[in-house]
PDB file of C-alpha atoms (C1' of nucleotides) in Angstrom:
ATOM      1  CA  MET A   1     -39.978-132.583-158.177  1.00 91.00           C
ATOM      2  CA  THR A   2     -43.625-132.315-159.430  1.00 98.00           C
ATOM      3  CA  VAL A   3     -44.748-132.503-163.035  1.00 98.00           C
ATOM      4  CA  ILE A   4     -47.995-131.134-164.099  1.00 98.00           C
ATOM      5  CA  LYS A   5     -49.376-132.597-167.478  1.00 98.00           C
ATOM      6  CA  GLN A   6     -52.693-132.764-169.426  1.00 98.00           C
ATOM      7  CA  ILE A   7     -53.345-136.218-170.665  1.00 98.00           C
ATOM      8  CA  ASP A   8     -56.282-137.338-172.512  1.00 97.00           C
ATOM      9  CA  PHE A   9     -57.955-141.013-171.728  1.00 98.00           C
ATOM     10  CA  PHE A  10     -55.903-141.444-168.949  1.00 98.00           C
ATOM     11  CA  ASP A  11     -57.156-143.020-165.586  1.00 98.00           C
ATOM     12  CA  PRO A  12     -54.252-144.002-163.056  1.00 98.00           C
ATOM     13  CA  ASN A  13     -56.794-145.672-160.767  1.00 98.00           C
ATOM     14  CA  LYS A  14     -58.545-147.654-163.250  1.00 98.00           C
ATOM     15  CA  ILE A  15     -55.225-149.202-164.600  1.00 98.00           C
ATOM     16  CA  ALA A  16     -54.305-149.760-160.995  1.00 98.00           C
ATOM     17  CA  LEU A  17     -57.389-151.771-160.543  1.00 97.00           C
ATOM     18  CA  SER A  18     -57.262-153.538-163.969  1.00 96.00           C
ATOM     19  CA  GLY A  19     -54.663-156.333-162.792  1.00 96.00           C
ATOM     20  CA  GLN A  20     -52.323-155.832-165.836  1.00 98.00           C
ATOM     21  CA  ALA A  21     -49.541-154.937-163.582  1.00 98.00           C
ATOM     22  CA  PHE A  22     -49.023-156.175-159.821  1.00 98.00           C
ATOM     23  CA  ARG A  23     -47.410-152.996-158.045  1.00 98.00           C
ATOM     24  CA  ILE A  24     -49.820-150.004-159.004  1.00 98.00           C
ATOM     25  CA  HIS A  25     -52.394-148.877-156.585  1.00 98.00           C
ATOM     26  CA  PRO A  26     -55.243-146.538-155.775  1.00 98.00           C
ATOM     27  CA  ILE A  27     -54.670-144.473-152.789  1.00 98.00           C
ATOM     28  CA  ASP A  28     -57.560-142.708-152.516  1.00 98.00           C
ATOM     29  CA  GLU A  29     -60.109-141.268-155.002  1.00 98.00           C
ATOM     30  CA  THR A  30     -57.654-138.973-156.723  1.00 98.00           C
ATOM     31  CA  HIS A  31     -54.133-140.690-155.797  1.00 98.00           C
ATOM     32  CA  THR A  32     -52.248-143.755-157.347  1.00 98.00           C
ATOM     33  CA  GLU A  33     -48.661-145.053-156.534  1.00 98.00           C
ATOM     34  CA  THR A  34     -46.673-147.330-158.512  1.00 98.00           C
ATOM     35  CA  VAL A  35     -43.293-148.681-158.247  1.00 98.00           C
ATOM     36  CA  ALA A  36     -41.619-149.817-161.533  1.00 98.00           C
ATOM     37  CA  PHE A  37     -38.053-149.180-163.109  1.00 98.00           C
ATOM     38  CA  GLY A  38     -36.540-148.956-159.328  1.00 98.00           C
ATOM     39  CA  ARG A  39     -38.423-146.138-158.559  1.00 98.00           C
ATOM     40  CA  TYR A  40     -41.603-145.310-156.562  1.00 98.00           C
ATOM     41  CA  LEU A  41     -44.204-142.714-158.328  1.00 98.00           C
ATOM     42  CA  GLN A  42     -47.029-141.193-157.182  1.00 98.00           C
ATOM     43  CA  ILE A  43     -49.825-139.612-159.564  1.00 98.00           C
ATOM     44  CA  ALA A  44     -52.465-137.267-158.434  1.00 98.00           C
ATOM     45  CA  SER A  45     -55.805-136.493-160.312  1.00 98.00           C
ATOM     46  CA  LEU A  46     -56.292-132.651-160.344  1.00 98.00           C
ATOM     47  CA  GLY A  47     -59.248-132.814-162.304  1.00 98.00           C
ATOM     48  CA  ASN A  48     -60.016-131.681-166.343  1.00 98.00           C
ATOM     49  CA  ASP A  49     -57.464-134.261-167.313  1.00 98.00           C
ATOM     50  CA  ARG A  50     -54.675-132.523-165.298  1.00 98.00           C
ATOM     51  CA  TYR A  51     -52.361-134.837-163.329  1.00 98.00           C
ATOM     52  CA  ALA A  52     -49.357-134.103-160.763  1.00 98.00           C
ATOM     53  CA  PHE A  53     -46.567-136.918-161.538  1.00 98.00           C
ATOM     54  CA  SER A  54     -44.244-137.020-158.248  1.00 98.00           C
ATOM     55  CA  CYS A  55     -41.254-137.029-160.675  1.00 98.00           C
ATOM     56  CA  SER A  56     -38.824-134.750-162.688  1.00 98.00           C
ATOM     57  CA  GLU A  57     -39.399-133.928-166.290  1.00 98.00           C
ATOM     58  CA  GLU A  58     -36.763-135.873-167.242  1.00 98.00           C
ATOM     59  CA  ASP A  59     -37.980-138.927-165.788  1.00 98.00           C
ATOM     60  CA  PHE A  60     -41.576-138.304-166.999  1.00 98.00           C
ATOM     61  CA  ASP A  61     -40.101-137.915-170.449  1.00 98.00           C
ATOM     62  CA  LYS A  62     -37.761-141.148-170.641  1.00 98.00           C
ATOM     63  CA  ILE A  63     -39.670-143.536-168.343  1.00 98.00           C
ATOM     64  CA  TRP A  64     -43.339-142.837-167.413  1.00 98.00           C
ATOM     65  CA  SER A  65     -44.480-141.490-170.608  1.00 98.00           C
ATOM     66  CA  SER A  66     -43.435-144.831-172.250  1.00 98.00           C
ATOM     67  CA  TYR A  67     -44.615-146.551-169.206  1.00 98.00           C
ATOM     68  CA  PHE A  68     -48.316-145.176-169.396  1.00 98.00           C
ATOM     69  CA  ASP A  69     -48.019-145.161-173.324  1.00 98.00           C
ATOM     70  CA  LEU A  70     -48.936-141.647-173.456  1.00 98.00           C
ATOM     71  CA  ASP A  71     -48.086-141.689-176.870  1.00 98.00           C
ATOM     72  CA  THR A  72     -50.818-143.726-177.931  1.00 98.00           C
ATOM     73  CA  ASN A  73     -54.307-142.369-179.227  1.00 98.00           C
ATOM     74  CA  TYR A  74     -56.457-144.598-177.355  1.00 98.00           C
ATOM     75  CA  LYS A  75     -59.447-142.191-178.488  1.00 97.00           C
ATOM     76  CA  SER A  76     -59.221-143.538-182.068  1.00 98.00           C
ATOM     77  CA  ILE A  77     -58.518-146.920-181.107  1.00 98.00           C
ATOM     78  CA  VAL A  78     -61.908-146.873-179.310  1.00 97.00           C
ATOM     79  CA  ASP A  79     -63.388-145.383-182.134  1.00 97.00           C
ATOM     80  CA  THR A  80     -62.913-148.537-184.160  1.00 94.00           C
ATOM     81  CA  VAL A  81     -65.012-151.115-181.852  1.00 96.00           C
ATOM     82  CA  ASP A  82     -67.865-152.828-183.790  1.00 96.00           C
ATOM     83  CA  SER A  83     -70.949-150.557-182.902  1.00 96.00           C
ATOM     84  CA  THR A  84     -73.280-153.637-183.039  1.00 97.00           C
ATOM     85  CA  ASP A  85     -71.252-155.199-180.130  1.00 98.00           C
ATOM     86  CA  SER A  86     -73.000-153.779-177.081  1.00 97.00           C
ATOM     87  CA  TYR A  87     -70.876-155.667-174.641  1.00 97.00           C
ATOM     88  CA  LEU A  88     -67.731-154.333-175.879  1.00 98.00           C
ATOM     89  CA  GLN A  89     -69.529-151.018-176.234  1.00 98.00           C
ATOM     90  CA  SER A  90     -70.457-151.405-172.539  1.00 97.00           C
ATOM     91  CA  ALA A  91     -66.749-152.588-171.267  1.00 97.00           C
ATOM     92  CA  ILE A  92     -65.126-149.589-173.251  1.00 97.00           C
ATOM     93  CA  ASN A  93     -67.347-147.104-171.568  1.00 97.00           C
ATOM     94  CA  TYR A  94     -66.821-148.385-168.318  1.00 96.00           C
ATOM     95  CA  GLY A  95     -62.806-148.965-168.578  1.00 97.00           C
ATOM     96  CA  TYR A  96     -62.366-145.083-170.424  1.00 97.00           C
ATOM     97  CA  GLY A  97     -58.900-143.950-169.424  1.00 98.00           C
ATOM     98  CA  ILE A  98     -57.529-147.575-169.357  1.00 98.00           C
ATOM     99  CA  ARG A  99     -54.066-147.625-171.095  1.00 98.00           C
ATOM    100  CA  ILE A 100     -51.872-150.604-171.452  1.00 98.00           C
ATOM    101  CA  LEU A 101     -48.390-150.632-169.716  1.00 98.00           C
ATOM    102  CA  LYS A 102     -45.080-151.059-171.090  1.00 98.00           C
ATOM    103  CA  GLN A 103     -43.776-152.938-168.273  1.00 98.00           C
ATOM    104  CA  ASP A 104     -40.326-154.244-167.612  1.00 98.00           C
ATOM    105  CA  VAL A 105     -39.881-157.329-169.105  1.00 98.00           C
ATOM    106  CA  PHE A 106     -38.222-159.667-166.741  1.00 98.00           C
ATOM    107  CA  GLU A 107     -40.364-158.247-164.061  1.00 98.00           C
ATOM    108  CA  ALA A 108     -43.622-158.918-166.144  1.00 98.00           C
ATOM    109  CA  THR A 109     -42.123-162.382-166.775  1.00 98.00           C
ATOM    110  CA  ILE A 110     -41.631-163.128-163.216  1.00 98.00           C
ATOM    111  CA  SER A 111     -44.717-161.882-162.064  1.00 98.00           C
ATOM    112  CA  TYR A 112     -47.031-163.575-164.762  1.00 98.00           C
ATOM    113  CA  ILE A 113     -45.270-167.049-164.205  1.00 98.00           C
ATOM    114  CA  ILE A 114     -46.314-166.687-160.274  1.00 98.00           C
ATOM    115  CA  SER A 115     -49.938-165.568-161.409  1.00 98.00           C
ATOM    116  CA  GLN A 116     -51.077-168.892-162.468  1.00 98.00           C
ATOM    117  CA  ARG A 117     -53.645-170.357-160.699  1.00 97.00           C
ATOM    118  CA  ARG A 118     -53.691-167.501-158.098  1.00 97.00           C
ATOM    119  CA  SER A 119     -55.938-164.389-157.675  1.00 96.00           C
ATOM    120  CA  ILE A 120     -54.690-161.002-158.264  1.00 97.00           C
ATOM    121  CA  PRO A 121     -54.516-160.043-154.462  1.00 97.00           C
ATOM    122  CA  SER A 122     -52.263-162.993-153.720  1.00 98.00           C
ATOM    123  CA  ILE A 123     -49.934-162.259-156.943  1.00 98.00           C
ATOM    124  CA  THR A 124     -49.644-158.966-155.327  1.00 98.00           C
ATOM    125  CA  THR A 125     -48.462-160.602-151.886  1.00 98.00           C
ATOM    126  CA  CYS A 126     -46.035-162.754-153.622  1.00 98.00           C
ATOM    127  CA  VAL A 127     -44.395-160.304-155.711  1.00 98.00           C
ATOM    128  CA  ASP A 128     -43.993-158.032-152.793  1.00 98.00           C
ATOM    129  CA  ARG A 129     -42.416-160.461-150.917  1.00 98.00           C
ATOM    130  CA  LEU A 130     -40.148-161.458-153.435  1.00 98.00           C
ATOM    131  CA  SER A 131     -39.039-157.511-153.649  1.00 98.00           C
ATOM    132  CA  GLU A 132     -38.618-157.097-150.080  1.00 98.00           C
ATOM    133  CA  LEU A 133     -36.523-160.181-149.830  1.00 98.00           C
ATOM    134  CA  LYS A 134     -34.244-159.543-153.087  1.00 98.00           C
ATOM    135  CA  GLY A 135     -35.099-156.092-154.436  1.00 98.00           C
ATOM    136  CA  LYS A 136     -33.243-152.848-153.612  1.00 98.00           C
ATOM    137  CA  LYS A 137     -34.830-150.244-150.852  1.00 98.00           C
ATOM    138  CA  ILE A 138     -36.487-147.229-152.972  1.00 98.00           C
ATOM    139  CA  VAL A 139     -35.607-143.880-151.643  1.00 97.00           C
ATOM    140  CA  LEU A 140     -39.340-142.026-152.122  1.00 98.00           C
ATOM    141  CA  PRO A 141     -39.335-138.727-153.994  1.00 97.00           C
ATOM    142  CA  GLU A 142     -40.170-135.428-152.297  1.00 95.00           C
ATOM    143  CA  LEU A 143     -43.909-135.285-152.182  1.00 98.00           C
ATOM    144  CA  ASP A 144     -45.298-131.900-152.387  1.00 98.00           C
ATOM    145  CA  GLU A 145     -48.751-130.862-151.275  1.00 98.00           C
ATOM    146  CA  HIS A 146     -50.527-132.300-154.516  1.00 98.00           C
ATOM    147  CA  PHE A 147     -49.647-136.014-153.199  1.00 98.00           C
ATOM    148  CA  ALA A 148     -50.972-138.075-150.358  1.00 98.00           C
ATOM    149  CA  LYS A 149     -49.643-140.348-147.993  1.00 98.00           C
ATOM    150  CA  PRO A 150     -48.007-143.180-149.503  1.00 98.00           C
ATOM    151  CA  LEU A 151     -49.908-146.644-148.441  1.00 98.00           C
ATOM    152  CA  LYS A 152     -46.473-148.196-147.003  1.00 97.00           C
ATOM    153  CA  LYS A 153     -43.654-147.190-145.081  1.00 96.00           C
ATOM    154  CA  GLU A 154     -41.239-148.923-147.244  1.00 97.00           C
ATOM    155  CA  TYR A 155     -40.719-149.946-150.883  1.00 98.00           C
ATOM    156  CA  TYR A 156     -38.225-152.298-152.781  1.00 98.00           C
ATOM    157  CA  SER A 157     -37.570-152.394-156.328  1.00 98.00           C
ATOM    158  CA  PHE A 158     -38.444-155.765-158.275  1.00 98.00           C
ATOM    159  CA  PRO A 159     -35.308-157.503-158.520  1.00 98.00           C
ATOM    160  CA  THR A 160     -33.047-157.860-161.857  1.00 98.00           C
ATOM    161  CA  TYR A 161     -32.484-161.494-162.884  1.00 98.00           C
ATOM    162  CA  GLU A 162     -28.638-160.420-161.643  1.00 98.00           C
ATOM    163  CA  GLU A 163     -30.133-160.060-158.184  1.00 98.00           C
ATOM    164  CA  LEU A 164     -31.991-163.524-158.035  1.00 98.00           C
ATOM    165  CA  LYS A 165     -29.250-165.216-159.513  1.00 97.00           C
ATOM    166  CA  ASP A 166     -28.169-166.983-156.526  1.00 98.00           C
ATOM    167  CA  ILE A 167     -31.733-167.581-154.986  1.00 98.00           C
ATOM    168  CA  THR A 168     -32.655-170.879-153.784  1.00 98.00           C
ATOM    169  CA  SER A 169     -35.652-173.125-153.438  1.00 98.00           C
ATOM    170  CA  ASP A 170     -36.079-172.486-149.781  1.00 98.00           C
ATOM    171  CA  GLU A 171     -36.341-168.666-150.371  1.00 98.00           C
ATOM    172  CA  LEU A 172     -38.795-169.242-153.312  1.00 98.00           C
ATOM    173  CA  ASN A 173     -40.955-171.427-150.826  1.00 98.00           C
ATOM    174  CA  SER A 174     -40.692-168.956-148.252  1.00 98.00           C
ATOM    175  CA  ILE A 175     -42.284-166.135-150.209  1.00 98.00           C
ATOM    176  CA  GLY A 176     -45.329-168.507-151.356  1.00 98.00           C
ATOM    177  CA  ALA A 177     -44.470-169.315-154.624  1.00 98.00           C
ATOM    178  CA  GLY A 178     -45.495-172.727-154.215  1.00 98.00           C
ATOM    179  CA  TYR A 179     -45.140-175.080-157.143  1.00 98.00           C
ATOM    180  CA  ARG A 180     -43.965-172.260-159.281  1.00 98.00           C
ATOM    181  CA  THR A 181     -40.464-172.214-157.651  1.00 98.00           C
ATOM    182  CA  ALA A 182     -39.126-174.183-160.507  1.00 98.00           C
ATOM    183  CA  TYR A 183     -40.415-172.300-163.060  1.00 98.00           C
ATOM    184  CA  ILE A 184     -39.036-168.995-161.589  1.00 98.00           C
ATOM    185  CA  MET A 185     -35.204-170.629-161.145  1.00 98.00           C
ATOM    186  CA  ALA A 186     -35.394-171.779-164.863  1.00 98.00           C
ATOM    187  CA  ALA A 187     -36.730-168.471-165.821  1.00 98.00           C
ATOM    188  CA  VAL A 188     -33.789-166.581-163.883  1.00 98.00           C
ATOM    189  CA  ASN A 189     -31.296-169.098-165.536  1.00 98.00           C
ATOM    190  CA  ASP A 190     -32.679-168.372-168.958  1.00 98.00           C
ATOM    191  CA  PHE A 191     -32.191-164.682-168.646  1.00 98.00           C
ATOM    192  CA  MET A 192     -28.956-165.104-166.951  1.00 98.00           C
ATOM    193  CA  SER A 193     -27.428-167.561-169.571  1.00 98.00           C
ATOM    194  CA  GLY A 194     -28.562-165.076-172.642  1.00 97.00           C
ATOM    195  CA  LYS A 195     -30.800-167.675-173.816  1.00 97.00           C
ATOM    196  CA  LEU A 196     -33.370-164.858-173.483  1.00 97.00           C
ATOM    197  CA  ASP A 197     -31.723-161.428-174.270  1.00 98.00           C
ATOM    198  CA  THR A 198     -34.646-158.412-173.697  1.00 97.00           C
ATOM    199  CA  ALA A 199     -33.134-156.436-176.699  1.00 97.00           C
ATOM    200  CA  GLN A 200     -33.108-159.200-179.151  1.00 97.00           C
ATOM    201  CA  MET A 201     -36.609-160.114-178.356  1.00 98.00           C
ATOM    202  CA  HIS A 202     -37.980-156.795-178.743  1.00 98.00           C
ATOM    203  CA  SER A 203     -36.667-157.077-182.416  1.00 98.00           C
ATOM    204  CA  CYS A 204     -38.757-160.306-183.123  1.00 97.00           C
ATOM    205  CA  LYS A 205     -41.902-160.405-184.598  1.00 97.00           C
ATOM    206  CA  ASP A 206     -44.950-161.991-182.844  1.00 97.00           C
ATOM    207  CA  GLU A 207     -44.834-165.662-183.767  1.00 96.00           C
ATOM    208  CA  GLN A 208     -41.195-165.870-183.175  1.00 97.00           C
ATOM    209  CA  LEU A 209     -41.616-163.863-179.561  1.00 98.00           C
ATOM    210  CA  TYR A 210     -44.324-166.299-179.011  1.00 98.00           C
ATOM    211  CA  GLU A 211     -41.895-169.629-179.423  1.00 97.00           C
ATOM    212  CA  VAL A 212     -39.212-168.109-177.396  1.00 97.00           C
ATOM    213  CA  LEU A 213     -41.300-167.182-174.309  1.00 98.00           C
ATOM    214  CA  SER A 214     -43.851-170.754-174.456  1.00 97.00           C
ATOM    215  CA  SER A 215     -40.579-172.477-175.186  1.00 97.00           C
ATOM    216  CA  MET A 216     -39.828-171.758-171.236  1.00 98.00           C
ATOM    217  CA  TYR A 217     -40.612-174.202-168.532  1.00 98.00           C
ATOM    218  CA  GLY A 218     -43.501-172.994-166.946  1.00 98.00           C
ATOM    219  CA  VAL A 219     -44.511-170.528-169.578  1.00 98.00           C
ATOM    220  CA  GLY A 220     -47.747-171.642-171.369  1.00 98.00           C
ATOM    221  CA  ALA A 221     -49.977-169.977-173.998  1.00 98.00           C
ATOM    222  CA  LYS A 222     -51.635-167.485-171.421  1.00 98.00           C
ATOM    223  CA  VAL A 223     -48.625-166.329-169.721  1.00 98.00           C
ATOM    224  CA  ALA A 224     -46.989-166.082-173.002  1.00 98.00           C
ATOM    225  CA  ASN A 225     -49.553-163.615-174.582  1.00 98.00           C
ATOM    226  CA  CYS A 226     -49.769-161.546-170.879  1.00 98.00           C
ATOM    227  CA  ILE A 227     -45.694-160.710-171.100  1.00 98.00           C
ATOM    228  CA  MET A 228     -46.057-160.126-174.869  1.00 98.00           C
ATOM    229  CA  LEU A 229     -49.295-157.637-174.257  1.00 98.00           C
ATOM    230  CA  PHE A 230     -48.012-156.001-171.275  1.00 98.00           C
ATOM    231  CA  ALA A 231     -44.143-155.928-171.404  1.00 98.00           C
ATOM    232  CA  PHE A 232     -43.515-156.274-175.265  1.00 98.00           C
ATOM    233  CA  HIS A 233     -46.598-153.992-176.267  1.00 98.00           C
ATOM    234  CA  ARG A 234     -47.880-156.391-178.669  1.00 98.00           C
ATOM    235  CA  THR A 235     -51.495-155.483-178.546  1.00 98.00           C
ATOM    236  CA  GLY A 236     -52.354-157.451-181.073  1.00 98.00           C
ATOM    237  CA  ARG A 237     -52.327-160.600-178.529  1.00 98.00           C
ATOM    238  CA  PHE A 238     -55.238-161.788-176.365  1.00 98.00           C
ATOM    239  CA  PRO A 239     -54.481-163.546-173.114  1.00 98.00           C
ATOM    240  CA  ILE A 240     -57.128-166.028-172.566  1.00 97.00           C
ATOM    241  CA  ASP A 241     -57.730-166.713-168.594  1.00 95.00           C
ATOM    242  CA  VAL A 242     -60.612-168.078-166.814  1.00 95.00           C
ATOM    243  CA  TRP A 243     -62.397-164.520-166.749  1.00 95.00           C
ATOM    244  CA  VAL A 244     -62.008-163.858-170.545  1.00 96.00           C
ATOM    245  CA  GLN A 245     -63.060-167.761-171.322  1.00 95.00           C
ATOM    246  CA  ARG A 246     -66.105-166.839-169.300  1.00 94.00           C
ATOM    247  CA  ILE A 247     -66.920-163.634-171.249  1.00 95.00           C
ATOM    248  CA  GLN A 248     -66.351-165.167-174.388  1.00 95.00           C
ATOM    249  CA  ASP A 249     -68.949-168.155-173.050  1.00 94.00           C
ATOM    250  CA  LYS A 250     -71.059-165.912-172.101  1.00 94.00           C
ATOM    251  CA  TYR A 251     -71.372-163.125-174.774  1.00 95.00           C
ATOM    252  CA  TYR A 252     -69.539-164.639-177.650  1.00 95.00           C
ATOM    253  CA  GLY A 253     -70.638-167.849-178.371  1.00 92.00           C
ATOM    254  CA  GLY A 254     -67.374-169.322-176.988  1.00 92.00           C
ATOM    255  CA  SER A 255     -64.882-167.323-178.790  1.00 93.00           C
ATOM    256  CA  PHE A 256     -64.258-163.643-179.168  1.00 96.00           C
ATOM    257  CA  ASP A 257     -63.409-162.905-182.949  1.00 95.00           C
ATOM    258  CA  CYS A 258     -59.788-161.524-182.671  1.00 96.00           C
ATOM    259  CA  SER A 259     -59.570-161.056-186.567  1.00 95.00           C
ATOM    260  CA  LEU A 260     -61.968-158.070-186.207  1.00 96.00           C
ATOM    261  CA  TYR A 261     -59.129-156.296-184.117  1.00 97.00           C
ATOM    262  CA  PRO A 262     -55.792-157.923-185.768  1.00 97.00           C
ATOM    263  CA  ASP A 263     -53.566-154.746-183.811  1.00 97.00           C
ATOM    264  CA  THR A 264     -55.902-154.201-180.703  1.00 98.00           C
ATOM    265  CA  ALA A 265     -57.318-157.299-179.703  1.00 98.00           C
ATOM    266  CA  GLY A 266     -55.431-157.407-176.461  1.00 98.00           C
ATOM    267  CA  ILE A 267     -56.408-153.743-175.881  1.00 98.00           C
ATOM    268  CA  MET A 268     -60.432-154.949-176.040  1.00 98.00           C
ATOM    269  CA  GLN A 269     -59.438-158.015-173.797  1.00 98.00           C
ATOM    270  CA  GLN A 270     -58.224-155.296-171.274  1.00 98.00           C
ATOM    271  CA  PHE A 271     -61.355-153.548-171.026  1.00 98.00           C
ATOM    272  CA  MET A 272     -63.419-156.814-171.335  1.00 98.00           C
ATOM    273  CA  PHE A 273     -61.412-158.260-168.142  1.00 97.00           C
ATOM    274  CA  PHE A 274     -61.940-155.242-166.238  1.00 97.00           C
ATOM    275  CA  TYR A 275     -65.610-154.594-166.974  1.00 97.00           C
ATOM    276  CA  GLU A 276     -66.605-158.448-166.024  1.00 95.00           C
ATOM    277  CA  ARG A 277     -64.314-158.613-162.824  1.00 92.00           C
ATOM    278  CA  LEU A 278     -65.390-155.208-161.353  1.00 87.00           C
ATOM    279  CA  GLU A 279     -69.057-155.745-162.298  1.00 80.00           C
ATOM    280  CA  GLU A 280     -68.619-159.016-160.276  1.00 76.00           C
ATOM    281  CA  SER A 281     -67.475-157.409-157.524  1.00 76.00           C
ATOM    282  CA  HIS A 282     -70.280-155.145-157.086  1.00 69.00           C
ATOM    283  CA  LYS A 283     -72.699-158.199-156.921  1.00 59.00           C
TER     284      LYS A 283
ATOM    285  C1'  DG B   1     -63.635-175.804-142.942  1.00 63.33           C
ATOM    286  C1'  DT B   2     -64.445-175.200-148.331  1.00 63.33           C
ATOM    287  C1'  DC B   3     -63.525-172.828-152.643  1.00 63.33           C
ATOM    288  C1'  DC B   4     -61.358-170.504-156.360  1.00 63.33           C
ATOM    289  C1'  DA B   5     -57.495-167.924-158.373  1.00 63.33           C
ATOM    290  C1'  DG B   6     -55.302-163.273-164.954  1.00 63.33           C
ATOM    291  C1'  DG B   7     -52.744-172.175-165.936  1.00 63.33           C
ATOM    292  C1'  DA B   8     -49.207-175.493-167.240  1.00 63.33           C
ATOM    293  C1'  DT B   9     -47.103-179.918-167.057  1.00 63.33           C
ATOM    294  C1'  DC B  10     -47.276-184.400-167.782  1.00 63.33           C
ATOM    295  C1'  DG B  11     -49.055-189.077-169.310  1.00 63.33           C
ATOM    296  C1'  DG B  12     -52.558-191.827-171.301  1.00 63.33           C
ATOM    297  C1'  DG B  13     -55.948-191.953-175.084  1.00 63.33           C
TER     298       DG B  13
ATOM    299  C1'  DC C   1     -54.407-183.532-181.123  1.00 63.33           C
ATOM    300  C1'  DC C   2     -57.229-183.703-176.890  1.00 63.33           C
ATOM    301  C1'  DC C   3     -58.149-184.858-172.418  1.00 63.33           C
ATOM    302  C1'  DG C   4     -57.816-185.485-167.135  1.00 63.33           C
ATOM    303  C1'  DA C   5     -55.162-185.582-162.795  1.00 63.33           C
ATOM    304  C1'  DT C   6     -52.319-182.845-160.446  1.00 63.33           C
ATOM    305  C1'  DC C   7     -50.055-178.949-158.777  1.00 63.33           C
ATOM    306  C1'  DA C   8     -48.788-175.241-153.525  1.00 63.33           C
ATOM    307  C1'  DT C   9     -50.742-171.501-151.428  1.00 63.33           C
ATOM    308  C1'  DG C  10     -53.411-167.069-150.231  1.00 63.33           C
ATOM    309  C1'  DG C  11     -57.946-164.938-149.845  1.00 63.33           C
ATOM    310  C1'  DA C  12     -62.559-164.473-149.232  1.00 63.33           C
TER     311       DA C  12
END
DNA sequence: GTCCAGGATCGGG
DNA sequence: CCCGATCATGGA
């Protein structure tokens, strides 16, 4: 099953390298693969803003169009950027095609709890190990001539909280969760007990959602904002990690003025993060 | 071996 | 309220 679409402002490999999700990867220059919502998806870039997706029309409409935030007009958002902010202008030019994903709430919560004080490759390893341990094996879709060979032999879904309800400390230690083991156990319990209810959280205003998330054991300001931005699509949130703080120190006198972008500061943040990290890797 | 990573918690001032 | 020490491990 293959669906071909024409899409503006969409660069799957840049999204994969932008560090907002940990299970999306470039295969080669024109192919990207991801695992999300229990499925494997491959995207082939055909040129002239045309893309092949390895899914049915129905899954594209019900899952992937939303996941990649394809109903949002990023060009108009980019046009609102302060023309005198040359750093942000450069970052946006460099990151043209990055969209903010709408990730699964539980997966994003656990992944960002794992993420604290680790590098992105290390987070990826840990998330993959957890999926292999407790997720379900995924049946790959048929991949026709548009697509490349997948990177791995086997893929596993990110486990649901039901699938993690009996996970032990030893198991979490074995996948390299380190000192975050207790945080993950607590988070699973919060979802299982109904203290955290995804549907209810979606209806919360930003401040209330932030309170709920940051009240979790092992979830502070940065992780709470990442969950809000990358799972709940609260695009006004501005997560500050070591990279973003570095950017603020170098180019914004210590703090970026988010009030200029009340509804899109998080999108700006993602462009800056991508720009700074990849510039650094080219040195 | 050394150093740092998409930080949070805790105790003390 | 702010500050410093501490946390376990992978990857460069």
